[in-house]
Structures are given as C-alpha cells and as structure tokens.
PDB file of C-alpha atoms in Angstrom:
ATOM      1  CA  UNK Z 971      25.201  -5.186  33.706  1.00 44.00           C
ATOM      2  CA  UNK Z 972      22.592  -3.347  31.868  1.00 49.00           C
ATOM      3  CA  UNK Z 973      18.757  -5.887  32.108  1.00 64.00           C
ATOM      4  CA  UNK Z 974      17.191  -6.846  28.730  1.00 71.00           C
ATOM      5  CA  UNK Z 975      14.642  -4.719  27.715  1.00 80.00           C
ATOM      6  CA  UNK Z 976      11.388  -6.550  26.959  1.00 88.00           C
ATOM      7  CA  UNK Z 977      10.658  -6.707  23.185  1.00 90.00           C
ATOM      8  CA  UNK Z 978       7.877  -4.573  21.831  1.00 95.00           C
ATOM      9  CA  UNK Z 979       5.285  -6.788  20.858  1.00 96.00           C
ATOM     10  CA  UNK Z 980       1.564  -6.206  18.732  1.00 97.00           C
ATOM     11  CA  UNK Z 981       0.157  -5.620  22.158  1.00 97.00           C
ATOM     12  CA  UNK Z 982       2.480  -2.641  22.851  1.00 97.00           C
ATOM     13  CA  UNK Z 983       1.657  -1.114  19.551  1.00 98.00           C
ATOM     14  CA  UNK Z 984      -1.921  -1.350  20.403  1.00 98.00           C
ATOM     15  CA  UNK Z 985      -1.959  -0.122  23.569  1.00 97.00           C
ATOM     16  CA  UNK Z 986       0.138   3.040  22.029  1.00 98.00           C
ATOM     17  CA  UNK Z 987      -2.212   3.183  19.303  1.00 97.00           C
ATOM     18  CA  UNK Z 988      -5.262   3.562  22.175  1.00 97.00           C
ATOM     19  CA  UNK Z 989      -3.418   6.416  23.959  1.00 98.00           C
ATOM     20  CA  UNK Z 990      -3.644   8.029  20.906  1.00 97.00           C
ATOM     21  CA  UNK Z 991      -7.058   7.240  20.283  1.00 97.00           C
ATOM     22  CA  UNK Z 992      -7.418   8.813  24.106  1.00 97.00           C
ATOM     23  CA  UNK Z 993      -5.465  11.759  23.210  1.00 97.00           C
ATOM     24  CA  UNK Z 994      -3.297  10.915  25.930  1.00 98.00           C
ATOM     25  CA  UNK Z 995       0.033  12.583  25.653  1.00 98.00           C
ATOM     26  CA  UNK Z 996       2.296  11.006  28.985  1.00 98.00           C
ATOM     27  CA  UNK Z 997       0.929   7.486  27.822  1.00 98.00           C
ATOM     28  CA  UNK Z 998       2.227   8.069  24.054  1.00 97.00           C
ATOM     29  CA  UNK Z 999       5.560   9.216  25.377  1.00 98.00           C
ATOM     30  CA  UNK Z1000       5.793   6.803  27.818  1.00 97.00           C
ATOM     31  CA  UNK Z1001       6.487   4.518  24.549  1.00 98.00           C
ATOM     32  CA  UNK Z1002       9.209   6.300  23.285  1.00 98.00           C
ATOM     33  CA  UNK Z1003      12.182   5.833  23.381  1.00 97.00           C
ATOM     34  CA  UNK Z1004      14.525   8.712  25.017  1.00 96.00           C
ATOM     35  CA  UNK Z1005      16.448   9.013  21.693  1.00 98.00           C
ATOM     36  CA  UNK Z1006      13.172   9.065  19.931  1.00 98.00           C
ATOM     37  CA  UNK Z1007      12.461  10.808  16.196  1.00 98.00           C
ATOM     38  CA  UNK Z1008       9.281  11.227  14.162  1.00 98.00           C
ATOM     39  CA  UNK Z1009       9.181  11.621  10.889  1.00 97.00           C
ATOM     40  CA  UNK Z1010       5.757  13.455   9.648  1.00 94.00           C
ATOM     41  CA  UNK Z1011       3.571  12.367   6.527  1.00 91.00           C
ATOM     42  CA  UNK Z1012       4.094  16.119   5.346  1.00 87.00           C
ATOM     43  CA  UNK Z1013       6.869  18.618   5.004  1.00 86.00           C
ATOM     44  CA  UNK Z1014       9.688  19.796   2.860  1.00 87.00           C
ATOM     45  CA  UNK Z1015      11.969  17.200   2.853  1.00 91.00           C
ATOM     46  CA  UNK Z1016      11.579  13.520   1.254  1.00 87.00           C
ATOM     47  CA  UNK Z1017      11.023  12.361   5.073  1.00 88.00           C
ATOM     48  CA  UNK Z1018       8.502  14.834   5.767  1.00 91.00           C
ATOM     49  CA  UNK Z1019       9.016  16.819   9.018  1.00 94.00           C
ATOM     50  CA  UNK Z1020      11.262  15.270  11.171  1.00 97.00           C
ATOM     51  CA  UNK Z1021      11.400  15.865  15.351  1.00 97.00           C
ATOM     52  CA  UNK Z1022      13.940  14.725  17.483  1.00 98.00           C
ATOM     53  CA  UNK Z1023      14.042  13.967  21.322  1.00 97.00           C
ATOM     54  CA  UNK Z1024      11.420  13.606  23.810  1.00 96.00           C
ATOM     55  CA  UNK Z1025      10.476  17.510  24.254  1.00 97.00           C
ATOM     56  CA  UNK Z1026      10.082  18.034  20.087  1.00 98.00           C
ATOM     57  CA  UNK Z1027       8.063  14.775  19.904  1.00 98.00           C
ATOM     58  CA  UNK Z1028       5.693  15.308  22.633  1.00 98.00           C
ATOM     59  CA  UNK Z1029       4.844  18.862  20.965  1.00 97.00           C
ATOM     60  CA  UNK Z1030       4.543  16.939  17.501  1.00 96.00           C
ATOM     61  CA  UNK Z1031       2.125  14.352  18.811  1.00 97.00           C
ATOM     62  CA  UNK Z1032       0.129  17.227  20.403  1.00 96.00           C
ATOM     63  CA  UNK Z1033      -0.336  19.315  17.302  1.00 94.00           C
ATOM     64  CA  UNK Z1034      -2.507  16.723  16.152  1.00 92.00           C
ATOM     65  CA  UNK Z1035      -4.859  17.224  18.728  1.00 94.00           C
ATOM     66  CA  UNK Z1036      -5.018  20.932  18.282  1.00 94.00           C
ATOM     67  CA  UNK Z1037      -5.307  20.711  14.598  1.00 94.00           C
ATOM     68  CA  UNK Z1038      -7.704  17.726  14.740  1.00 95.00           C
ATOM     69  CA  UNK Z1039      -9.443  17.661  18.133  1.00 96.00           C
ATOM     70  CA  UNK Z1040     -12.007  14.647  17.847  1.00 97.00           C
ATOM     71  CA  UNK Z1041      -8.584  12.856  15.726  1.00 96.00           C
ATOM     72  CA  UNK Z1042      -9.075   8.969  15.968  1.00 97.00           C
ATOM     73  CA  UNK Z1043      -7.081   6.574  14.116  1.00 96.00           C
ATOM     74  CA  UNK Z1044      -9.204   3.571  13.541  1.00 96.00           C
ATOM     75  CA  UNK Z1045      -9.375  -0.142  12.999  1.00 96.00           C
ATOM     76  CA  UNK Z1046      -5.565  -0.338  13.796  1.00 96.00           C
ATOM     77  CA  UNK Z1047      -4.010  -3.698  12.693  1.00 98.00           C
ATOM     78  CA  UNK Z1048      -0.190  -4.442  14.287  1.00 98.00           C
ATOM     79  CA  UNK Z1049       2.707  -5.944  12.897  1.00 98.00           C
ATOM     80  CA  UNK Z1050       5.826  -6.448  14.861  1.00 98.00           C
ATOM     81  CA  UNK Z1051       9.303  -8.149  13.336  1.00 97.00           C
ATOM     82  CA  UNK Z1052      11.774  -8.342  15.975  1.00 95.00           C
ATOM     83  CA  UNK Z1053      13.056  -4.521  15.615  1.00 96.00           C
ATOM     84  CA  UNK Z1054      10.845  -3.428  13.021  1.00 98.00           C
ATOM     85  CA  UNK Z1055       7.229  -2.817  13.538  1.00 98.00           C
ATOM     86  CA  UNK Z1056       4.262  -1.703  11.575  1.00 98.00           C
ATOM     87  CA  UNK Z1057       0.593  -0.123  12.536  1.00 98.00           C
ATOM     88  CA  UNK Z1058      -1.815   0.331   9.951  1.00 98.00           C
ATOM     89  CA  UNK Z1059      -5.239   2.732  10.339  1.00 98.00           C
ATOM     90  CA  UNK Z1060      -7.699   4.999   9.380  1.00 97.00           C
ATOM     91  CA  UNK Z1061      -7.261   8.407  10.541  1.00 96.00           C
ATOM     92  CA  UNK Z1062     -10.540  10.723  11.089  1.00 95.00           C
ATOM     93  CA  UNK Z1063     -10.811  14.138  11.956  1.00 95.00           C
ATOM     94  CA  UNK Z1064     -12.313  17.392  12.034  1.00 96.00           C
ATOM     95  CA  UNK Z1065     -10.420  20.585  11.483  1.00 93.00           C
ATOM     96  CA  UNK Z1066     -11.527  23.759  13.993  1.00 94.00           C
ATOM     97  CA  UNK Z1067     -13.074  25.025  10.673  1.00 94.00           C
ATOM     98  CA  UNK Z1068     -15.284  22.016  10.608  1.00 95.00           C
ATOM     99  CA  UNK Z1069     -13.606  20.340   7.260  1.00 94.00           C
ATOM    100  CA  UNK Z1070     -13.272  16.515   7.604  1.00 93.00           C
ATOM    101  CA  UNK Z1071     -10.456  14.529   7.110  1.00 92.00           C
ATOM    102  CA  UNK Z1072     -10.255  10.823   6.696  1.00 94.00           C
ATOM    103  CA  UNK Z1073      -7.416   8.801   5.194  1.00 95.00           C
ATOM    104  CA  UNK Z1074      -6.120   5.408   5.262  1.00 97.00           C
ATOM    105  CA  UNK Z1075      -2.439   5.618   6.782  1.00 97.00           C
ATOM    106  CA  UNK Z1076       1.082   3.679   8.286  1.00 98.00           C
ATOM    107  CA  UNK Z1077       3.235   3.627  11.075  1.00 98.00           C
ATOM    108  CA  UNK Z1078       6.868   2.061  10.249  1.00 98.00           C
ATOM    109  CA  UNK Z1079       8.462   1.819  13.440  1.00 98.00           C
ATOM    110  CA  UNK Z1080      12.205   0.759  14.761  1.00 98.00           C
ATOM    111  CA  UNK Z1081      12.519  -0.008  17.951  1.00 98.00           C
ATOM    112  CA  UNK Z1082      15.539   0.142  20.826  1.00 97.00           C
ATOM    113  CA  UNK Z1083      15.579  -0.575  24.100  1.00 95.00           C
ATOM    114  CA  UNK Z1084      11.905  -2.042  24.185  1.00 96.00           C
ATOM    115  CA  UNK Z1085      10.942   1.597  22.844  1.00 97.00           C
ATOM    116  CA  UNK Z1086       9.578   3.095  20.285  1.00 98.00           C
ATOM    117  CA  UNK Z1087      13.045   4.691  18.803  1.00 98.00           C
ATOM    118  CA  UNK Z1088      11.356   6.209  14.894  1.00 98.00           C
ATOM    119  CA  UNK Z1089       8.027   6.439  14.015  1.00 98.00           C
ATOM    120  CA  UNK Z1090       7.524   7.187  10.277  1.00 98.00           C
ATOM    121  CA  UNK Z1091       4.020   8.134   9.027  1.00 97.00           C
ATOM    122  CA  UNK Z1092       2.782   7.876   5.714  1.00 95.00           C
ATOM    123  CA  UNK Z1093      -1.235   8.947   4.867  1.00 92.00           C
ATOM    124  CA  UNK Z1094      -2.965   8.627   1.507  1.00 90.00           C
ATOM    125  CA  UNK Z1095      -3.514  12.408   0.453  1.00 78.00           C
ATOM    126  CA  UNK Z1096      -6.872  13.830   0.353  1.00 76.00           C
ATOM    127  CA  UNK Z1097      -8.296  16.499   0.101  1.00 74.00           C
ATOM    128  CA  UNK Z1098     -10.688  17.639   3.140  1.00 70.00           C
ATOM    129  CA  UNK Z1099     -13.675  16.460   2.837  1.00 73.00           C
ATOM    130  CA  UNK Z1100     -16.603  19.598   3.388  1.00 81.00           C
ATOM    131  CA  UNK Z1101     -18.225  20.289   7.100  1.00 85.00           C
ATOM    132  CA  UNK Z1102     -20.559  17.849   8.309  1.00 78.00           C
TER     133      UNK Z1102
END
C-alpha cells in the first residue's frame, strides 16, 4: 500500500518560490513532480512553450537564470485549493545586455502526489525597459 502524499500547502509554494528567488535549481526540482510539465509565458503555441519530464524542466527553469541572472520574482502571494494552486509576483531582471525587465506575473499550478505536476506561467508583456 502506496502512503499518502502530504498535500501541497501555501507554505510549499513559498518555499519553491524562495529557491527560485535563490536561483537554486535541485531545490526547485525537488518540488516537482517526476511526471512534471511547464508550460512557458511565450512560444508558438496557445500554451506557450511546453517541457516535459524532470531533465527538460530543470533546463527550462535554468534558462531563466542565464537569460536573466539577478531574476527575482517578488512579493509572491500563495493560493492553494486542494489540487489546484496559484502564486502570484513580480518578476525583475536584467538581460546580459543590461535591458530591464519587470512584469507583474502567475503561476497556475496542479498538483499530484504532493508535487508540483504543471506549472503554467502567464506575465503581463512589456517591453524592456532601457539599461540602468
């Protein structure tokens, strides 16, 4: 017989919000489910880019830090709803070029297993803002 998981709770999501915050990769996927998908705020289809299983995930969440190295996402407020689960932010960062980018944003998140099984983005679009 298989244990019940423990149900993700606001203080899960803000602990995984932190890691990001911390840039710290093995925490984030330590939160994910093994099953896990991503959808991206951005791509060519009407669910942006989407990346499935651990290995495509963990590369995702790490392209923000190369494309955004200082990235922070910001006065993070949690909502959890038995399987469903929301984070709302404020994402800052600055591109190697030295544009700026800050936009208000949202997680929607499903969860399995006491895991983080989808984590859809959505961010206001903006343009960059010039370099400090």
């Amino acid at each position: 017989m298989n244990p019940v998981a423990t149900p993700v709770t606001t203080a899960v999501l803000e602990a995984f919000s932190d890691a990001w915050n911390r840039h710290d990769l093995p925490a984030l996927m330590s939160f994910m489910h093994a099953d896990c998908v991503f959808d991206t705020a951005a791509g060519p289809e009407t669910f942006g880019t989407r990346h499935t299983g651990h290995e495509a995930v963990a590369k995702a969440f790490a392209a923000a830090w190369t494309n955004f190295p200082d990235a922070q996402w910001r006065d993070g407020k949690h909502l959890v709803m038995g399987e469903r689960g929301m984070s709302e932010w404020t994402f800052t960062g600055t591109a190697p070029d030295g544009t700026r980018s800050e936009s208000d944003g949202v997680d929607l998140f499903t969860f399995k297993d006491g895991k983080i099984l989808v984590k859809n983005v959505f961010r206001k679009a903006r343009p960059m803002l010039p370099a400090a």
